[in-house]
Amino acid sequence: MKSDNIDVMERLRRDLEDSYDEEFELELDDRIEDAAKNAETGAINDAREERRHYFRELFRLQGELVKLQDWVVASGHRVVIVFEGRDAAGKGGIIKRITQRLNPRVCRVAALPAPNDRERTQWYFQRYVAHLPAAGEIVLFDRSWYNRAGVERVMGFCDDAQYEEFFRSAPEFERMLVRSGIQLIKYWFSISDEEQESRFLGRIHDPLKQWKLSPMDLESRRRWEDYTRAKEVMFERTHMPEAPWWVVPADNKKKARLNCIHHLLSQIPYQEIEHSPIILPERKRHEDYARRPVPHEICVPQIY
């Protein structure tokens, strides 16, 4: 019996290591970027303690996110979180860290592609409505209806009348969401001109990241000031008590993630939900049961 307990503990230890390895893999790109910056500046890389602190806080905050998820399910709360910001500002990174430990049936991501011909003829907000949460759900919008106030305005994909209509409709649309019981939280990830240039160059020279660069991303570099003006107008016309904008300074990716998750947790009045103890039932065994062998030809080759 003692041997069985040791085996169970060993399996649990390996599972925990695998979980940590997954997070380390996500962070590998950051470590490479940090090392390159340190090499360029001649700085001594003494960031080991900082990384320990980052992971310690990240795992703690992710534990709180699990509690938040349980409360959302139990209470039937509905949450929409909008992530906006310049290209390469780190929206995808924070979304990965928020959803990493959560149930995708409870917390899901809506990352809509460019509208098709049919969607262009619909009410502008119509395709976003289909992704709104039901009771006990959290939806994270990786970009949202604010495309019209940003990229569509700057790149000329909407005319002046459509642009003005958006600003007449968006505040009312969001007030409708709030009145219906949906909690709406809006984040803008802010990075400097120099940091965006550095991240773009990192993507250009990394074959594993080049897919992240679209012609639109590259054009955004040339139109930096146009995007700044569009953002300022967007804040002025859509920042309101029912759904304020929250700005996340994001030149430091790790600090931005921790600060955003910490703030998100502070915005929702969750509490820990008590669960009944979970008891794993013993597996029933039947003498007449014999497991059939798996045909060799359908097995994945064991290369590793």
Tab-separated table of C-alpha atoms in Angstrom:
chain	number	residue	atom	x	y	z
A	1	MET	CA	0.000	0.000	0.000
A	2	LYS	CA	2.870	2.349	0.826
A	3	SER	CA	4.373	1.641	-2.604
A	4	ASP	CA	1.064	2.626	-4.259
A	5	ASN	CA	1.037	5.932	-2.375
A	6	ILE	CA	4.596	6.645	-3.476
A	7	ASP	CA	3.635	5.956	-7.093
A	8	VAL	CA	0.653	8.306	-6.834
A	9	MET	CA	2.779	11.081	-5.343
A	10	GLU	CA	5.377	10.609	-8.063
A	11	ARG	CA	2.718	10.914	-10.774
A	12	LEU	CA	1.345	14.048	-9.125
A	13	ARG	CA	4.862	15.506	-9.004
A	14	ARG	CA	5.380	14.824	-12.708
A	15	ASP	CA	2.008	16.381	-13.561
A	16	LEU	CA	2.961	19.494	-11.604
A	17	GLU	CA	6.285	19.705	-13.412
A	18	ASP	CA	4.507	19.371	-16.762
A	19	SER	CA	2.214	22.233	-15.784
A	20	TYR	CA	5.198	24.415	-14.901
A	21	ASP	CA	6.997	23.416	-18.105
A	22	GLU	CA	3.999	24.631	-20.091
A	23	GLU	CA	4.322	28.030	-18.476
A	24	PHE	CA	8.095	28.063	-19.030
A	25	GLU	CA	7.534	27.341	-22.717
A	26	LEU	CA	5.233	30.343	-22.943
A	27	GLU	CA	7.914	32.465	-21.310
A	28	LEU	CA	10.813	31.243	-23.446
A	29	ASP	CA	10.339	33.991	-26.039
A	30	ASP	CA	10.454	36.633	-23.315
A	31	ARG	CA	13.676	35.191	-21.910
A	32	ILE	CA	15.325	35.286	-25.344
A	33	GLU	CA	14.217	38.896	-25.845
A	34	ASP	CA	15.451	39.891	-22.380
A	35	ALA	CA	18.817	38.246	-22.978
A	36	ALA	CA	19.196	40.041	-26.304
A	37	LYS	CA	18.431	43.404	-24.691
A	38	ASN	CA	20.882	42.746	-21.873
A	39	ALA	CA	23.568	41.813	-24.382
A	40	GLU	CA	22.967	44.993	-26.367
A	41	THR	CA	23.199	47.230	-23.316
A	42	GLY	CA	26.036	45.316	-21.690
A	43	ALA	CA	23.932	44.895	-18.572
A	44	ILE	CA	24.551	41.972	-16.225
A	45	ASN	CA	21.709	39.498	-16.398
A	46	ASP	CA	20.711	39.120	-12.752
A	47	ALA	CA	16.981	38.649	-13.402
A	48	ARG	CA	16.705	35.196	-11.801
A	49	GLU	CA	15.031	36.476	-8.627
A	50	GLU	CA	12.744	38.708	-10.667
A	51	ARG	CA	11.643	35.684	-12.689
A	52	ARG	CA	11.009	33.701	-9.502
A	53	HIS	CA	8.841	36.523	-8.209
A	54	TYR	CA	7.001	36.723	-11.535
A	55	PHE	CA	6.123	33.019	-11.585
A	56	ARG	CA	5.224	33.003	-7.892
A	57	GLU	CA	2.793	35.873	-8.409
A	58	LEU	CA	1.467	34.520	-11.706
A	59	PHE	CA	0.621	31.120	-10.210
A	60	ARG	CA	-0.986	32.814	-7.201
A	61	LEU	CA	-3.104	35.073	-9.410
A	62	GLN	CA	-4.069	32.164	-11.645
A	63	GLY	CA	-5.240	30.360	-8.522
A	64	GLU	CA	-7.471	33.347	-7.795
A	65	LEU	CA	-8.767	33.225	-11.366
A	66	VAL	CA	-9.872	29.639	-10.737
A	67	LYS	CA	-11.793	30.837	-7.662
A	68	LEU	CA	-13.289	33.620	-9.776
A	69	GLN	CA	-14.361	31.063	-12.374
A	70	ASP	CA	-16.071	28.927	-9.711
A	71	TRP	CA	-17.934	31.968	-8.407
A	72	VAL	CA	-19.030	33.032	-11.897
A	73	VAL	CA	-20.471	29.566	-12.523
A	74	ALA	CA	-22.167	29.386	-9.127
A	75	SER	CA	-23.614	32.900	-9.282
A	76	GLY	CA	-24.541	32.966	-12.975
A	77	HIS	CA	-22.508	36.147	-13.430
A	78	ARG	CA	-21.735	37.273	-16.989
A	79	VAL	CA	-18.476	39.006	-17.852
A	80	VAL	CA	-17.127	40.555	-21.044
A	81	ILE	CA	-13.497	41.674	-21.111
A	82	VAL	CA	-12.291	43.722	-24.075
A	83	PHE	CA	-8.580	43.811	-24.917
A	84	GLU	CA	-7.445	46.578	-27.237
A	85	GLY	CA	-4.102	48.169	-28.003
A	86	ARG	CA	-1.518	48.654	-30.692
A	87	ASP	CA	-0.129	45.722	-32.642
A	88	ALA	CA	2.437	43.764	-30.578
A	89	ALA	CA	1.228	45.392	-27.343
A	90	GLY	CA	0.850	42.011	-25.612
A	91	LYS	CA	-2.893	41.361	-25.811
A	92	GLY	CA	-2.409	37.745	-26.851
A	93	GLY	CA	0.046	37.103	-24.028
A	94	ILE	CA	-2.272	38.286	-21.270
A	95	ILE	CA	-5.203	36.371	-22.755
A	96	LYS	CA	-3.128	33.165	-22.720
A	97	ARG	CA	-2.216	33.666	-19.054
A	98	ILE	CA	-5.802	34.363	-18.019
A	99	THR	CA	-7.270	31.365	-19.815
A	100	GLN	CA	-4.393	28.935	-19.204
A	101	ARG	CA	-5.809	27.298	-16.053
A	102	LEU	CA	-9.500	27.919	-16.730
A	103	ASN	CA	-12.248	25.787	-18.206
A	104	PRO	CA	-12.720	26.788	-21.883
A	105	ARG	CA	-16.434	26.090	-21.520
A	106	VAL	CA	-16.618	28.833	-18.903
A	107	CYS	CA	-13.949	31.263	-20.084
A	108	ARG	CA	-13.631	31.537	-23.859
A	109	VAL	CA	-11.908	33.838	-26.310
A	110	ALA	CA	-13.627	35.636	-29.183
A	111	ALA	CA	-11.078	36.650	-31.820
A	112	LEU	CA	-13.113	37.542	-34.876
A	113	PRO	CA	-11.555	37.693	-38.348
A	114	ALA	CA	-12.274	40.469	-40.827
A	115	PRO	CA	-15.991	40.581	-41.688
A	116	ASN	CA	-17.123	38.716	-44.801
A	117	ASP	CA	-19.333	40.207	-47.512
A	118	ARG	CA	-22.536	39.225	-45.713
A	119	GLU	CA	-21.386	40.564	-42.341
A	120	ARG	CA	-20.500	43.900	-43.905
A	121	THR	CA	-24.196	44.387	-44.673
A	122	GLN	CA	-25.315	43.622	-41.095
A	123	TRP	CA	-25.791	45.984	-38.197
A	124	TYR	CA	-22.208	46.683	-37.166
A	125	PHE	CA	-22.501	45.144	-33.676
A	126	GLN	CA	-24.453	42.103	-34.852
A	127	ARG	CA	-21.586	39.648	-35.242
A	128	TYR	CA	-20.242	40.542	-31.797
A	129	VAL	CA	-23.605	39.935	-30.119
A	130	ALA	CA	-23.435	36.254	-31.090
A	131	HIS	CA	-20.361	35.845	-28.856
A	132	LEU	CA	-21.764	37.482	-25.710
A	133	PRO	CA	-21.832	35.298	-22.562
A	134	ALA	CA	-24.739	33.385	-21.104
A	135	ALA	CA	-25.086	32.941	-17.335
A	136	GLY	CA	-21.910	31.613	-15.742
A	137	GLU	CA	-19.620	32.555	-18.636
A	138	ILE	CA	-16.670	34.874	-19.250
A	139	VAL	CA	-15.832	36.060	-22.767
A	140	LEU	CA	-12.520	37.695	-23.640
A	141	PHE	CA	-12.581	39.738	-26.837
A	142	ASP	CA	-9.168	39.770	-28.537
A	143	ARG	CA	-10.028	43.006	-30.282
A	144	SER	CA	-13.672	43.925	-30.463
A	145	TRP	CA	-16.192	46.342	-31.932
A	146	TYR	CA	-13.539	49.012	-31.330
A	147	ASN	CA	-11.922	47.960	-34.614
A	148	ARG	CA	-14.085	50.652	-36.187
A	149	ALA	CA	-12.605	53.344	-33.945
A	150	GLY	CA	-9.060	52.142	-34.617
A	151	VAL	CA	-7.849	50.171	-37.600
A	152	GLU	CA	-10.947	50.792	-39.757
A	153	ARG	CA	-10.692	54.537	-39.209
A	154	VAL	CA	-6.931	54.746	-39.764
A	155	MET	CA	-6.830	52.419	-42.776
A	156	GLY	CA	-9.911	53.919	-44.431
A	157	PHE	CA	-12.100	50.812	-44.158
A	158	CYS	CA	-15.070	52.884	-42.989
A	159	ASP	CA	-16.340	56.263	-44.130
A	160	ASP	CA	-16.968	59.331	-41.978
A	161	ALA	CA	-20.676	58.564	-41.607
A	162	GLN	CA	-19.999	55.023	-40.364
A	163	TYR	CA	-17.344	56.339	-37.994
A	164	GLU	CA	-19.682	58.897	-36.456
A	165	GLU	CA	-22.505	56.390	-36.231
A	166	PHE	CA	-20.202	54.073	-34.298
A	167	PHE	CA	-19.612	56.722	-31.641
A	168	ARG	CA	-23.334	57.409	-31.392
A	169	SER	CA	-24.117	53.690	-31.052
A	170	ALA	CA	-21.204	52.256	-29.052
A	171	PRO	CA	-21.979	53.967	-25.709
A	172	GLU	CA	-25.645	52.992	-25.976
A	173	PHE	CA	-24.748	49.447	-26.999
A	174	GLU	CA	-22.482	49.106	-23.970
A	175	ARG	CA	-25.051	50.615	-21.631
A	176	MET	CA	-27.529	48.035	-22.932
A	177	LEU	CA	-25.061	45.260	-22.094
A	178	VAL	CA	-24.561	46.619	-18.585
A	179	ARG	CA	-28.311	47.063	-18.010
A	180	SER	CA	-28.848	43.444	-19.085
A	181	GLY	CA	-26.524	42.317	-16.278
A	182	ILE	CA	-23.294	41.842	-18.229
A	183	GLN	CA	-20.202	43.254	-16.542
A	184	LEU	CA	-18.075	44.980	-19.185
A	185	ILE	CA	-14.379	45.616	-18.555
A	186	LYS	CA	-12.245	47.378	-21.190
A	187	TYR	CA	-8.433	47.301	-21.262
A	188	TRP	CA	-6.072	49.254	-23.499
A	189	PHE	CA	-2.510	47.900	-23.625
A	190	SER	CA	-0.149	50.823	-24.106
A	191	ILE	CA	3.400	50.486	-25.456
A	192	SER	CA	5.967	53.025	-26.564
A	193	ASP	CA	7.074	53.654	-30.122
A	194	GLU	CA	10.496	52.169	-29.355
A	195	GLU	CA	9.090	49.024	-27.738
A	196	GLN	CA	6.753	48.298	-30.636
A	197	GLU	CA	9.646	48.674	-33.074
A	198	SER	CA	11.718	46.238	-31.004
A	199	ARG	CA	8.912	43.654	-30.922
A	200	PHE	CA	8.272	43.979	-34.645
A	201	LEU	CA	11.969	43.438	-35.391
A	202	GLY	CA	11.920	40.389	-33.113
A	203	ARG	CA	9.037	38.941	-35.118
A	204	ILE	CA	10.694	39.709	-38.448
A	205	HIS	CA	13.845	37.791	-37.499
A	206	ASP	CA	12.122	34.877	-35.753
A	207	PRO	CA	10.639	32.261	-38.174
A	208	LEU	CA	8.303	31.053	-35.400
A	209	LYS	CA	6.808	34.543	-35.030
A	210	GLN	CA	6.646	35.808	-38.595
A	211	TRP	CA	3.071	34.588	-38.916
A	212	LYS	CA	2.116	37.257	-36.370
A	213	LEU	CA	3.082	40.012	-38.819
A	214	SER	CA	0.458	41.018	-41.349
A	215	PRO	CA	0.712	43.795	-43.945
A	216	MET	CA	-1.669	45.731	-41.689
A	217	ASP	CA	0.746	45.411	-38.754
A	218	LEU	CA	3.627	46.737	-40.825
A	219	GLU	CA	1.531	49.630	-42.094
A	220	SER	CA	0.646	50.511	-38.496
A	221	ARG	CA	4.303	51.451	-37.923
A	222	ARG	CA	4.132	54.097	-40.619
A	223	ARG	CA	0.850	55.419	-39.262
A	224	TRP	CA	1.820	55.521	-35.574
A	225	GLU	CA	0.586	59.070	-35.076
A	226	ASP	CA	-2.699	58.366	-36.879
A	227	TYR	CA	-3.349	55.489	-34.488
A	228	THR	CA	-2.510	57.735	-31.544
A	229	ARG	CA	-5.060	60.331	-32.644
A	230	ALA	CA	-7.682	57.616	-33.217
A	231	LYS	CA	-7.060	56.187	-29.726
A	232	GLU	CA	-7.407	59.610	-28.109
A	233	VAL	CA	-10.743	60.218	-29.838
A	234	MET	CA	-11.911	56.728	-28.852
A	235	PHE	CA	-11.107	57.354	-25.189
A	236	GLU	CA	-12.783	60.747	-25.238
A	237	ARG	CA	-16.015	59.447	-26.746
A	238	THR	CA	-16.385	55.983	-25.148
A	239	HIS	CA	-14.945	56.337	-21.630
A	240	MET	CA	-17.986	56.377	-19.338
A	241	PRO	CA	-18.904	55.398	-15.774
A	242	GLU	CA	-20.801	52.284	-16.860
A	243	ALA	CA	-17.837	50.982	-18.878
A	244	PRO	CA	-14.619	52.921	-18.305
A	245	TRP	CA	-11.345	52.327	-20.110
A	246	TRP	CA	-8.402	50.983	-18.110
A	247	VAL	CA	-4.900	51.585	-19.488
A	248	VAL	CA	-2.231	48.934	-18.887
A	249	PRO	CA	1.379	50.168	-19.361
A	250	ALA	CA	2.822	47.239	-21.319
A	251	ASP	CA	6.449	47.949	-22.219
A	252	ASN	CA	7.324	45.299	-19.621
A	253	LYS	CA	5.295	42.233	-20.608
A	254	LYS	CA	5.537	40.394	-17.306
A	255	LYS	CA	4.558	43.361	-15.166
A	256	ALA	CA	1.694	44.163	-17.549
A	257	ARG	CA	0.295	40.640	-17.186
A	258	LEU	CA	0.484	40.637	-13.401
A	259	ASN	CA	-0.961	44.151	-13.094
A	260	CYS	CA	-3.819	43.388	-15.485
A	261	ILE	CA	-4.813	40.111	-13.793
A	262	HIS	CA	-4.590	41.744	-10.353
A	263	HIS	CA	-6.812	44.602	-11.509
A	264	LEU	CA	-9.273	42.255	-13.192
A	265	LEU	CA	-9.691	40.290	-9.977
A	266	SER	CA	-10.362	43.536	-8.096
A	267	GLN	CA	-13.191	44.460	-10.477
A	268	ILE	CA	-15.362	41.396	-9.829
A	269	PRO	CA	-16.918	40.766	-6.384
A	270	TYR	CA	-16.102	37.051	-6.340
A	271	GLN	CA	-15.641	34.865	-3.291
A	272	GLU	CA	-14.324	31.362	-2.811
A	273	ILE	CA	-16.958	28.692	-3.325
A	274	GLU	CA	-16.936	25.756	-0.933
A	275	HIS	CA	-16.811	22.384	-2.670
A	276	SER	CA	-17.626	18.989	-1.247
A	277	PRO	CA	-14.576	16.753	-0.852
A	278	ILE	CA	-13.844	14.782	-4.007
A	279	ILE	CA	-13.464	11.063	-3.505
A	280	LEU	CA	-12.150	8.975	-6.372
A	281	PRO	CA	-14.215	5.768	-6.608
A	282	GLU	CA	-12.438	2.471	-6.994
A	283	ARG	CA	-12.458	1.012	-10.467
A	284	LYS	CA	-14.724	-1.977	-10.844
A	285	ARG	CA	-13.104	-5.073	-12.285
A	286	HIS	CA	-14.912	-7.922	-14.017
A	287	GLU	CA	-13.409	-11.343	-14.567
A	288	ASP	CA	-14.998	-11.682	-18.013
A	289	TYR	CA	-13.459	-8.401	-19.268
A	290	ALA	CA	-10.395	-8.593	-21.487
A	291	ARG	CA	-8.961	-5.531	-23.161
A	292	ARG	CA	-8.518	-5.939	-26.894
A	293	PRO	CA	-5.056	-5.238	-28.310
A	294	VAL	CA	-4.663	-2.048	-30.356
A	295	PRO	CA	-3.701	-2.787	-33.981
A	296	HIS	CA	-0.087	-1.819	-34.533
A	297	GLU	CA	-0.782	-0.040	-37.822
A	298	ILE	CA	-2.936	2.664	-36.169
A	299	CYS	CA	-0.431	3.488	-33.419
A	300	VAL	CA	1.512	6.728	-33.657
A	301	PRO	CA	5.203	5.912	-34.200
A	302	GLN	CA	7.246	6.314	-30.982
A	303	ILE	CA	9.895	8.651	-32.400
A	304	TYR	CA	10.683	10.320	-29.078
